[in-house]
Amino acid sequence: METDNRKQKNIKKKKRRKKRYLLRFLILILVCVGAYFLLHIEYFTVDGITIAGNKDISDKEILKLSELETGENIFDIHPMAAQRRIKKNLYIEDADVSRKLPNMVEIVVKERSGKAQFIKGKKYIVTDNEGRVLDIAKEMQKVTLIENVKVDRARIDKEIRVEDTAVYKKSMDMVANMEAGDLYFKRLLIKGNRVEAYVYDGLVCKGTYDEVMASITSGALKTVVFDLYQKDIKTGTINIGGNNYCSFTP
């Protein structure tokens, strides 16, 4: 008799336990449903997307890459997925997408600019300072054209392969030095130890590799180029000698 009572009590306990579990489960479902509808009210509808950090790439292009749109719920946006889509553009080094509650999204990018370009057939191969191919274009881009370097192979997002690695390395080192010295060469030609660096099509700097590099580092070449710019002189030759000596010949 006592055993039967215990069994009945255990059965009742199990039933009560099941009811409690069921009740908790139903409450959880109600909470989730309530939270879903609460988070999807109009208050959390995206009505603005801000973009920062870009200079060369337009807001329109970045927004298109992100595939984000106003009018969608802010909690339906997946920042990591949007970042991956934006970084498909090789000119974008990094991207950060974040929700700004209740109804704004912020995109901040860090650009990677082209530093040099090379001719291969009828195409222009654009690379960064490390030789990573960013673009293969049909038209010349607004970056320094490296002449006298033959390209063996160029593939997007891969390092460029060239025949004369010595001239290539000198050219890329000069491009990096040029950027650090706040100068821009439209074209760069290195033959042996001689350099021809074109500021404009008609204005060229000539000297040995070491002399040109030294004049850029010291700021002497920049001073001469800026003086000619102020005088609107775009043709002639800047001869560069030892001890950062620069002379201009019309």
PDB file of C-alpha atoms in Angstrom:
ATOM      1  CA  MET A   1       0.000   0.000   0.000  1.00  0.00           C
ATOM      2  CA  GLU A   2       2.770   2.368   0.963  1.00  0.00           C
ATOM      3  CA  THR A   3       4.620   1.448  -2.221  1.00  0.00           C
ATOM      4  CA  ASP A   4       1.579   2.289  -4.316  1.00  0.00           C
ATOM      5  CA  ASN A   5       1.297   5.690  -2.647  1.00  0.00           C
ATOM      6  CA  ARG A   6       4.909   6.451  -3.454  1.00  0.00           C
ATOM      7  CA  LYS A   7       4.387   5.492  -7.078  1.00  0.00           C
ATOM      8  CA  GLN A   8       1.368   7.741  -7.324  1.00  0.00           C
ATOM      9  CA  LYS A   9       3.268  10.624  -5.738  1.00  0.00           C
ATOM     10  CA  ASN A  10       6.155  10.135  -8.205  1.00  0.00           C
ATOM     11  CA  ILE A  11       3.720  10.085 -11.103  1.00  0.00           C
ATOM     12  CA  LYS A  12       2.117  13.313  -9.875  1.00  0.00           C
ATOM     13  CA  LYS A  13       5.566  14.933  -9.469  1.00  0.00           C
ATOM     14  CA  LYS A  14       6.513  13.963 -13.021  1.00  0.00           C
ATOM     15  CA  LYS A  15       3.257  15.395 -14.333  1.00  0.00           C
ATOM     16  CA  ARG A  16       3.791  18.647 -12.422  1.00  0.00           C
ATOM     17  CA  ARG A  17       7.392  18.789 -13.696  1.00  0.00           C
ATOM     18  CA  LYS A  18       6.225  18.294 -17.285  1.00  0.00           C
ATOM     19  CA  LYS A  19       3.640  21.029 -16.863  1.00  0.00           C
ATOM     20  CA  ARG A  20       6.297  23.401 -15.504  1.00  0.00           C
ATOM     21  CA  TYR A  21       8.629  22.603 -18.439  1.00  0.00           C
ATOM     22  CA  LEU A  22       5.767  23.100 -20.879  1.00  0.00           C
ATOM     23  CA  LEU A  23       4.815  26.375 -19.232  1.00  0.00           C
ATOM     24  CA  ARG A  24       8.417  27.604 -19.337  1.00  0.00           C
ATOM     25  CA  PHE A  25       8.682  26.596 -22.971  1.00  0.00           C
ATOM     26  CA  LEU A  26       5.492  28.463 -23.844  1.00  0.00           C
ATOM     27  CA  ILE A  27       6.690  31.533 -21.938  1.00  0.00           C
ATOM     28  CA  LEU A  28      10.020  31.381 -23.796  1.00  0.00           C
ATOM     29  CA  ILE A  29       8.212  31.211 -27.138  1.00  0.00           C
ATOM     30  CA  LEU A  30       6.011  34.163 -26.171  1.00  0.00           C
ATOM     31  CA  VAL A  31       9.054  36.173 -25.052  1.00  0.00           C
ATOM     32  CA  CYS A  32      10.887  35.403 -28.335  1.00  0.00           C
ATOM     33  CA  VAL A  33       7.863  36.274 -30.443  1.00  0.00           C
ATOM     34  CA  GLY A  34       7.310  39.438 -28.442  1.00  0.00           C
ATOM     35  CA  ALA A  35      10.979  40.414 -28.753  1.00  0.00           C
ATOM     36  CA  TYR A  36      10.919  39.760 -32.506  1.00  0.00           C
ATOM     37  CA  PHE A  37       7.895  41.991 -33.044  1.00  0.00           C
ATOM     38  CA  LEU A  38       9.286  44.603 -30.668  1.00  0.00           C
ATOM     39  CA  LEU A  39      12.613  44.744 -32.537  1.00  0.00           C
ATOM     40  CA  HIS A  40      10.850  44.910 -35.893  1.00  0.00           C
ATOM     41  CA  ILE A  41       8.704  47.918 -35.207  1.00  0.00           C
ATOM     42  CA  GLU A  42       9.160  50.999 -37.383  1.00  0.00           C
ATOM     43  CA  TYR A  43      11.369  52.586 -34.705  1.00  0.00           C
ATOM     44  CA  PHE A  44      14.225  50.280 -35.798  1.00  0.00           C
ATOM     45  CA  THR A  45      13.812  50.811 -39.542  1.00  0.00           C
ATOM     46  CA  VAL A  46      17.059  52.085 -41.103  1.00  0.00           C
ATOM     47  CA  ASP A  47      16.587  55.580 -42.484  1.00  0.00           C
ATOM     48  CA  GLY A  48      20.216  56.582 -42.929  1.00  0.00           C
ATOM     49  CA  ILE A  49      23.594  55.036 -43.902  1.00  0.00           C
ATOM     50  CA  THR A  50      26.730  57.125 -43.367  1.00  0.00           C
ATOM     51  CA  ILE A  51      30.039  56.419 -45.135  1.00  0.00           C
ATOM     52  CA  ALA A  52      33.434  57.721 -43.990  1.00  0.00           C
ATOM     53  CA  GLY A  53      37.139  57.247 -44.726  1.00  0.00           C
ATOM     54  CA  ASN A  54      36.832  57.151 -48.523  1.00  0.00           C
ATOM     55  CA  LYS A  55      38.545  59.599 -50.875  1.00  0.00           C
ATOM     56  CA  ASP A  56      38.895  57.899 -54.243  1.00  0.00           C
ATOM     57  CA  ILE A  57      35.963  55.473 -54.089  1.00  0.00           C
ATOM     58  CA  SER A  58      32.526  57.074 -54.175  1.00  0.00           C
ATOM     59  CA  ASP A  59      29.849  56.656 -51.510  1.00  0.00           C
ATOM     60  CA  LYS A  60      27.605  55.222 -54.214  1.00  0.00           C
ATOM     61  CA  GLU A  61      30.102  52.469 -55.067  1.00  0.00           C
ATOM     62  CA  ILE A  62      30.661  51.508 -51.413  1.00  0.00           C
ATOM     63  CA  LEU A  63      26.914  51.440 -50.751  1.00  0.00           C
ATOM     64  CA  LYS A  64      26.399  49.257 -53.817  1.00  0.00           C
ATOM     65  CA  LEU A  65      29.089  46.828 -52.644  1.00  0.00           C
ATOM     66  CA  SER A  66      27.588  46.626 -49.147  1.00  0.00           C
ATOM     67  CA  GLU A  67      24.136  45.718 -50.511  1.00  0.00           C
ATOM     68  CA  LEU A  68      22.632  47.678 -47.607  1.00  0.00           C
ATOM     69  CA  GLU A  69      19.494  49.745 -48.071  1.00  0.00           C
ATOM     70  CA  THR A  70      17.391  52.126 -46.062  1.00  0.00           C
ATOM     71  CA  GLY A  71      13.979  50.784 -45.166  1.00  0.00           C
ATOM     72  CA  GLU A  72      15.188  47.444 -43.813  1.00  0.00           C
ATOM     73  CA  ASN A  73      15.203  46.559 -40.133  1.00  0.00           C
ATOM     74  CA  ILE A  74      18.482  47.373 -38.400  1.00  0.00           C
ATOM     75  CA  PHE A  75      18.601  43.938 -36.738  1.00  0.00           C
ATOM     76  CA  ASP A  76      18.309  42.199 -40.105  1.00  0.00           C
ATOM     77  CA  ILE A  77      21.628  43.756 -41.125  1.00  0.00           C
ATOM     78  CA  HIS A  78      24.690  41.511 -40.780  1.00  0.00           C
ATOM     79  CA  PRO A  79      27.790  43.751 -40.401  1.00  0.00           C
ATOM     80  CA  MET A  80      30.389  41.017 -41.042  1.00  0.00           C
ATOM     81  CA  ALA A  81      28.710  39.952 -44.293  1.00  0.00           C
ATOM     82  CA  ALA A  82      28.522  43.568 -45.469  1.00  0.00           C
ATOM     83  CA  GLN A  83      32.219  44.076 -44.634  1.00  0.00           C
ATOM     84  CA  ARG A  84      33.210  41.036 -46.697  1.00  0.00           C
ATOM     85  CA  ARG A  85      31.212  42.321 -49.660  1.00  0.00           C
ATOM     86  CA  ILE A  86      32.778  45.788 -49.476  1.00  0.00           C
ATOM     87  CA  LYS A  87      36.320  44.367 -49.326  1.00  0.00           C
ATOM     88  CA  LYS A  88      35.793  42.589 -52.646  1.00  0.00           C
ATOM     89  CA  ASN A  89      36.965  45.896 -54.108  1.00  0.00           C
ATOM     90  CA  LEU A  90      40.751  45.571 -53.890  1.00  0.00           C
ATOM     91  CA  TYR A  91      41.117  49.328 -53.515  1.00  0.00           C
ATOM     92  CA  ILE A  92      39.503  48.938 -50.077  1.00  0.00           C
ATOM     93  CA  GLU A  93      41.987  47.611 -47.532  1.00  0.00           C
ATOM     94  CA  ASP A  94      39.570  47.418 -44.618  1.00  0.00           C
ATOM     95  CA  ALA A  95      35.908  48.097 -43.828  1.00  0.00           C
ATOM     96  CA  ASP A  96      33.931  48.381 -40.617  1.00  0.00           C
ATOM     97  CA  VAL A  97      30.129  48.256 -40.624  1.00  0.00           C
ATOM     98  CA  SER A  98      28.276  48.995 -37.396  1.00  0.00           C
ATOM     99  CA  ARG A  99      24.681  49.504 -36.276  1.00  0.00           C
ATOM    100  CA  LYS A 100      23.905  52.853 -34.649  1.00  0.00           C
ATOM    101  CA  LEU A 101      20.658  52.288 -32.770  1.00  0.00           C
ATOM    102  CA  PRO A 102      17.892  52.916 -33.311  1.00  0.00           C
ATOM    103  CA  ASN A 103      17.932  53.487 -37.079  1.00  0.00           C
ATOM    104  CA  MET A 104      21.389  54.329 -38.496  1.00  0.00           C
ATOM    105  CA  VAL A 105      24.207  52.294 -40.034  1.00  0.00           C
ATOM    106  CA  GLU A 106      27.812  53.511 -40.257  1.00  0.00           C
ATOM    107  CA  ILE A 107      30.375  52.296 -42.799  1.00  0.00           C
ATOM    108  CA  VAL A 108      34.024  53.282 -42.290  1.00  0.00           C
ATOM    109  CA  VAL A 109      36.580  52.213 -44.899  1.00  0.00           C
ATOM    110  CA  LYS A 110      40.332  52.372 -45.308  1.00  0.00           C
ATOM    111  CA  GLU A 111      41.408  52.705 -48.909  1.00  0.00           C
ATOM    112  CA  ARG A 112      44.345  51.074 -50.629  1.00  0.00           C
ATOM    113  CA  SER A 113      45.551  53.254 -53.490  1.00  0.00           C
ATOM    114  CA  GLY A 114      47.392  52.263 -56.636  1.00  0.00           C
ATOM    115  CA  LYS A 115      51.037  53.349 -56.598  1.00  0.00           C
ATOM    116  CA  ALA A 116      52.398  52.265 -59.964  1.00  0.00           C
ATOM    117  CA  GLN A 117      51.255  50.986 -63.340  1.00  0.00           C
ATOM    118  CA  PHE A 118      52.929  48.896 -66.006  1.00  0.00           C
ATOM    119  CA  ILE A 119      52.097  48.242 -69.644  1.00  0.00           C
ATOM    120  CA  LYS A 120      51.359  44.676 -70.730  1.00  0.00           C
ATOM    121  CA  GLY A 121      50.127  44.465 -74.287  1.00  0.00           C
ATOM    122  CA  LYS A 122      47.239  46.915 -74.512  1.00  0.00           C
ATOM    123  CA  LYS A 123      46.483  46.817 -70.780  1.00  0.00           C
ATOM    124  CA  TYR A 124      47.691  48.824 -67.800  1.00  0.00           C
ATOM    125  CA  ILE A 125      48.589  46.805 -64.716  1.00  0.00           C
ATOM    126  CA  VAL A 126      48.019  48.808 -61.505  1.00  0.00           C
ATOM    127  CA  THR A 127      49.776  47.689 -58.304  1.00  0.00           C
ATOM    128  CA  ASP A 128      50.260  48.846 -54.732  1.00  0.00           C
ATOM    129  CA  ASN A 129      53.711  49.423 -53.191  1.00  0.00           C
ATOM    130  CA  GLU A 130      54.166  45.685 -52.620  1.00  0.00           C
ATOM    131  CA  GLY A 131      53.470  44.834 -56.259  1.00  0.00           C
ATOM    132  CA  ARG A 132      50.026  43.406 -55.560  1.00  0.00           C
ATOM    133  CA  VAL A 133      47.864  43.742 -58.674  1.00  0.00           C
ATOM    134  CA  LEU A 134      44.816  45.892 -57.910  1.00  0.00           C
ATOM    135  CA  ASP A 135      43.495  46.429 -61.415  1.00  0.00           C
ATOM    136  CA  ILE A 136      44.032  45.508 -65.055  1.00  0.00           C
ATOM    137  CA  ALA A 137      42.688  48.491 -66.986  1.00  0.00           C
ATOM    138  CA  LYS A 138      42.170  49.345 -70.631  1.00  0.00           C
ATOM    139  CA  GLU A 139      43.150  52.966 -70.103  1.00  0.00           C
ATOM    140  CA  MET A 140      46.048  54.649 -68.323  1.00  0.00           C
ATOM    141  CA  GLN A 141      45.301  55.366 -64.653  1.00  0.00           C
ATOM    142  CA  LYS A 142      46.349  58.370 -62.569  1.00  0.00           C
ATOM    143  CA  VAL A 143      49.366  56.673 -61.003  1.00  0.00           C
ATOM    144  CA  THR A 144      53.040  56.641 -61.971  1.00  0.00           C
ATOM    145  CA  LEU A 145      53.738  54.755 -65.192  1.00  0.00           C
ATOM    146  CA  ILE A 146      56.864  52.596 -64.856  1.00  0.00           C
ATOM    147  CA  GLU A 147      58.590  52.258 -68.207  1.00  0.00           C
ATOM    148  CA  ASN A 148      61.350  49.846 -69.224  1.00  0.00           C
ATOM    149  CA  VAL A 149      59.920  47.002 -67.097  1.00  0.00           C
ATOM    150  CA  LYS A 150      58.464  44.052 -68.977  1.00  0.00           C
ATOM    151  CA  VAL A 151      55.624  42.234 -67.215  1.00  0.00           C
ATOM    152  CA  ASP A 152      55.676  38.431 -67.374  1.00  0.00           C
ATOM    153  CA  ARG A 153      52.427  37.782 -65.532  1.00  0.00           C
ATOM    154  CA  ALA A 154      49.728  39.832 -63.863  1.00  0.00           C
ATOM    155  CA  ARG A 155      46.733  38.436 -62.021  1.00  0.00           C
ATOM    156  CA  ILE A 156      44.260  40.337 -59.877  1.00  0.00           C
ATOM    157  CA  ASP A 157      45.116  40.166 -56.151  1.00  0.00           C
ATOM    158  CA  LYS A 158      48.463  38.452 -56.900  1.00  0.00           C
ATOM    159  CA  GLU A 159      51.998  39.834 -56.950  1.00  0.00           C
ATOM    160  CA  ILE A 160      53.123  41.026 -60.361  1.00  0.00           C
ATOM    161  CA  ARG A 161      55.906  39.088 -62.115  1.00  0.00           C
ATOM    162  CA  VAL A 162      58.499  40.978 -64.166  1.00  0.00           C
ATOM    163  CA  GLU A 163      61.607  40.143 -66.178  1.00  0.00           C
ATOM    164  CA  ASP A 164      64.105  42.687 -64.837  1.00  0.00           C
ATOM    165  CA  THR A 165      63.653  42.514 -61.082  1.00  0.00           C
ATOM    166  CA  ALA A 166      66.540  44.922 -60.379  1.00  0.00           C
ATOM    167  CA  VAL A 167      64.998  47.772 -62.401  1.00  0.00           C
ATOM    168  CA  TYR A 168      61.580  46.908 -60.983  1.00  0.00           C
ATOM    169  CA  LYS A 169      62.846  47.140 -57.389  1.00  0.00           C
ATOM    170  CA  LYS A 170      64.611  50.451 -58.042  1.00  0.00           C
ATOM    171  CA  SER A 171      61.451  51.842 -59.645  1.00  0.00           C
ATOM    172  CA  MET A 172      59.197  50.799 -56.767  1.00  0.00           C
ATOM    173  CA  ASP A 173      61.659  52.155 -54.179  1.00  0.00           C
ATOM    174  CA  MET A 174      61.672  55.485 -56.015  1.00  0.00           C
ATOM    175  CA  VAL A 175      57.878  55.552 -56.160  1.00  0.00           C
ATOM    176  CA  ALA A 176      57.731  54.977 -52.387  1.00  0.00           C
ATOM    177  CA  ASN A 177      60.367  57.679 -51.806  1.00  0.00           C
ATOM    178  CA  MET A 178      58.478  60.008 -54.155  1.00  0.00           C
ATOM    179  CA  GLU A 179      55.298  59.583 -52.131  1.00  0.00           C
ATOM    180  CA  ALA A 180      57.120  60.151 -48.827  1.00  0.00           C
ATOM    181  CA  GLY A 181      58.704  63.294 -50.316  1.00  0.00           C
ATOM    182  CA  ASP A 182      55.286  64.654 -51.394  1.00  0.00           C
ATOM    183  CA  LEU A 183      56.130  64.480 -55.096  1.00  0.00           C
ATOM    184  CA  TYR A 184      54.386  62.937 -58.070  1.00  0.00           C
ATOM    185  CA  PHE A 185      55.982  61.603 -61.240  1.00  0.00           C
ATOM    186  CA  LYS A 186      53.714  60.926 -64.175  1.00  0.00           C
ATOM    187  CA  ARG A 187      56.269  58.598 -65.766  1.00  0.00           C
ATOM    188  CA  LEU A 188      59.440  56.966 -64.526  1.00  0.00           C
ATOM    189  CA  LEU A 189      62.203  55.492 -66.687  1.00  0.00           C
ATOM    190  CA  ILE A 190      65.312  53.844 -65.225  1.00  0.00           C
ATOM    191  CA  LYS A 191      68.101  52.635 -67.513  1.00  0.00           C
ATOM    192  CA  GLY A 192      71.071  51.215 -65.670  1.00  0.00           C
ATOM    193  CA  ASN A 193      71.982  53.927 -63.183  1.00  0.00           C
ATOM    194  CA  ARG A 194      70.281  56.780 -65.038  1.00  0.00           C
ATOM    195  CA  VAL A 195      66.833  58.091 -64.186  1.00  0.00           C
ATOM    196  CA  GLU A 196      64.290  60.109 -66.122  1.00  0.00           C
ATOM    197  CA  ALA A 197      61.356  61.115 -63.943  1.00  0.00           C
ATOM    198  CA  TYR A 198      58.597  63.086 -65.678  1.00  0.00           C
ATOM    199  CA  VAL A 199      56.648  65.579 -63.581  1.00  0.00           C
ATOM    200  CA  TYR A 200      54.703  66.500 -66.725  1.00  0.00           C
ATOM    201  CA  ASP A 201      55.037  65.162 -70.250  1.00  0.00           C
ATOM    202  CA  GLY A 202      57.371  68.058 -71.020  1.00  0.00           C
ATOM    203  CA  LEU A 203      59.085  68.505 -67.642  1.00  0.00           C
ATOM    204  CA  VAL A 204      61.645  65.840 -66.783  1.00  0.00           C
ATOM    205  CA  CYS A 205      64.092  65.304 -63.915  1.00  0.00           C
ATOM    206  CA  LYS A 206      67.392  63.667 -64.911  1.00  0.00           C
ATOM    207  CA  GLY A 207      70.252  62.279 -62.862  1.00  0.00           C
ATOM    208  CA  THR A 208      71.754  59.128 -61.425  1.00  0.00           C
ATOM    209  CA  TYR A 209      69.540  56.913 -59.314  1.00  0.00           C
ATOM    210  CA  ASP A 210      71.326  57.793 -56.067  1.00  0.00           C
ATOM    211  CA  GLU A 211      71.338  61.532 -56.843  1.00  0.00           C
ATOM    212  CA  VAL A 212      67.622  61.620 -57.652  1.00  0.00           C
ATOM    213  CA  MET A 213      66.757  59.588 -54.561  1.00  0.00           C
ATOM    214  CA  ALA A 214      68.866  61.901 -52.374  1.00  0.00           C
ATOM    215  CA  SER A 215      67.286  65.048 -53.836  1.00  0.00           C
ATOM    216  CA  ILE A 216      63.809  63.683 -53.126  1.00  0.00           C
ATOM    217  CA  THR A 217      64.695  62.715 -49.556  1.00  0.00           C
ATOM    218  CA  SER A 218      66.289  66.086 -48.780  1.00  0.00           C
ATOM    219  CA  GLY A 219      63.382  68.061 -50.255  1.00  0.00           C
ATOM    220  CA  ALA A 220      65.645  69.851 -52.762  1.00  0.00           C
ATOM    221  CA  LEU A 221      63.789  68.497 -55.793  1.00  0.00           C
ATOM    222  CA  LYS A 222      60.410  69.362 -54.306  1.00  0.00           C
ATOM    223  CA  THR A 223      61.546  72.974 -53.817  1.00  0.00           C
ATOM    224  CA  VAL A 224      62.509  73.287 -57.494  1.00  0.00           C
ATOM    225  CA  VAL A 225      59.350  71.574 -58.754  1.00  0.00           C
ATOM    226  CA  PHE A 226      57.129  73.772 -56.564  1.00  0.00           C
ATOM    227  CA  ASP A 227      58.907  76.918 -57.782  1.00  0.00           C
ATOM    228  CA  LEU A 228      58.314  75.904 -61.415  1.00  0.00           C
ATOM    229  CA  TYR A 229      54.688  75.073 -60.604  1.00  0.00           C
ATOM    230  CA  GLN A 230      54.124  78.547 -59.167  1.00  0.00           C
ATOM    231  CA  LYS A 231      55.577  80.026 -62.365  1.00  0.00           C
ATOM    232  CA  ASP A 232      53.351  77.714 -64.447  1.00  0.00           C
ATOM    233  CA  ILE A 233      56.405  76.202 -66.178  1.00  0.00           C
ATOM    234  CA  LYS A 234      55.629  72.723 -67.503  1.00  0.00           C
ATOM    235  CA  THR A 235      58.447  72.120 -69.969  1.00  0.00           C
ATOM    236  CA  GLY A 236      62.184  71.794 -69.546  1.00  0.00           C
ATOM    237  CA  THR A 237      64.767  69.665 -67.739  1.00  0.00           C
ATOM    238  CA  ILE A 238      65.731  69.586 -64.077  1.00  0.00           C
ATOM    239  CA  ASN A 239      69.288  68.275 -63.918  1.00  0.00           C
ATOM    240  CA  ILE A 240      70.196  66.697 -60.595  1.00  0.00           C
ATOM    241  CA  GLY A 241      73.781  66.413 -59.441  1.00  0.00           C
ATOM    242  CA  GLY A 242      75.687  65.594 -56.289  1.00  0.00           C
ATOM    243  CA  ASN A 243      75.088  67.286 -52.941  1.00  0.00           C
ATOM    244  CA  ASN A 244      71.401  67.795 -53.841  1.00  0.00           C
ATOM    245  CA  TYR A 245      72.270  70.311 -56.526  1.00  0.00           C
ATOM    246  CA  CYS A 246      69.407  70.908 -58.966  1.00  0.00           C
ATOM    247  CA  SER A 247      69.497  73.124 -62.033  1.00  0.00           C
ATOM    248  CA  PHE A 248      66.730  73.927 -64.507  1.00  0.00           C
ATOM    249  CA  THR A 249      67.152  74.188 -68.267  1.00  0.00           C
ATOM    250  CA  PRO A 250      64.205  75.587 -70.239  1.00  0.00           C
TER     251      PRO A 250
END
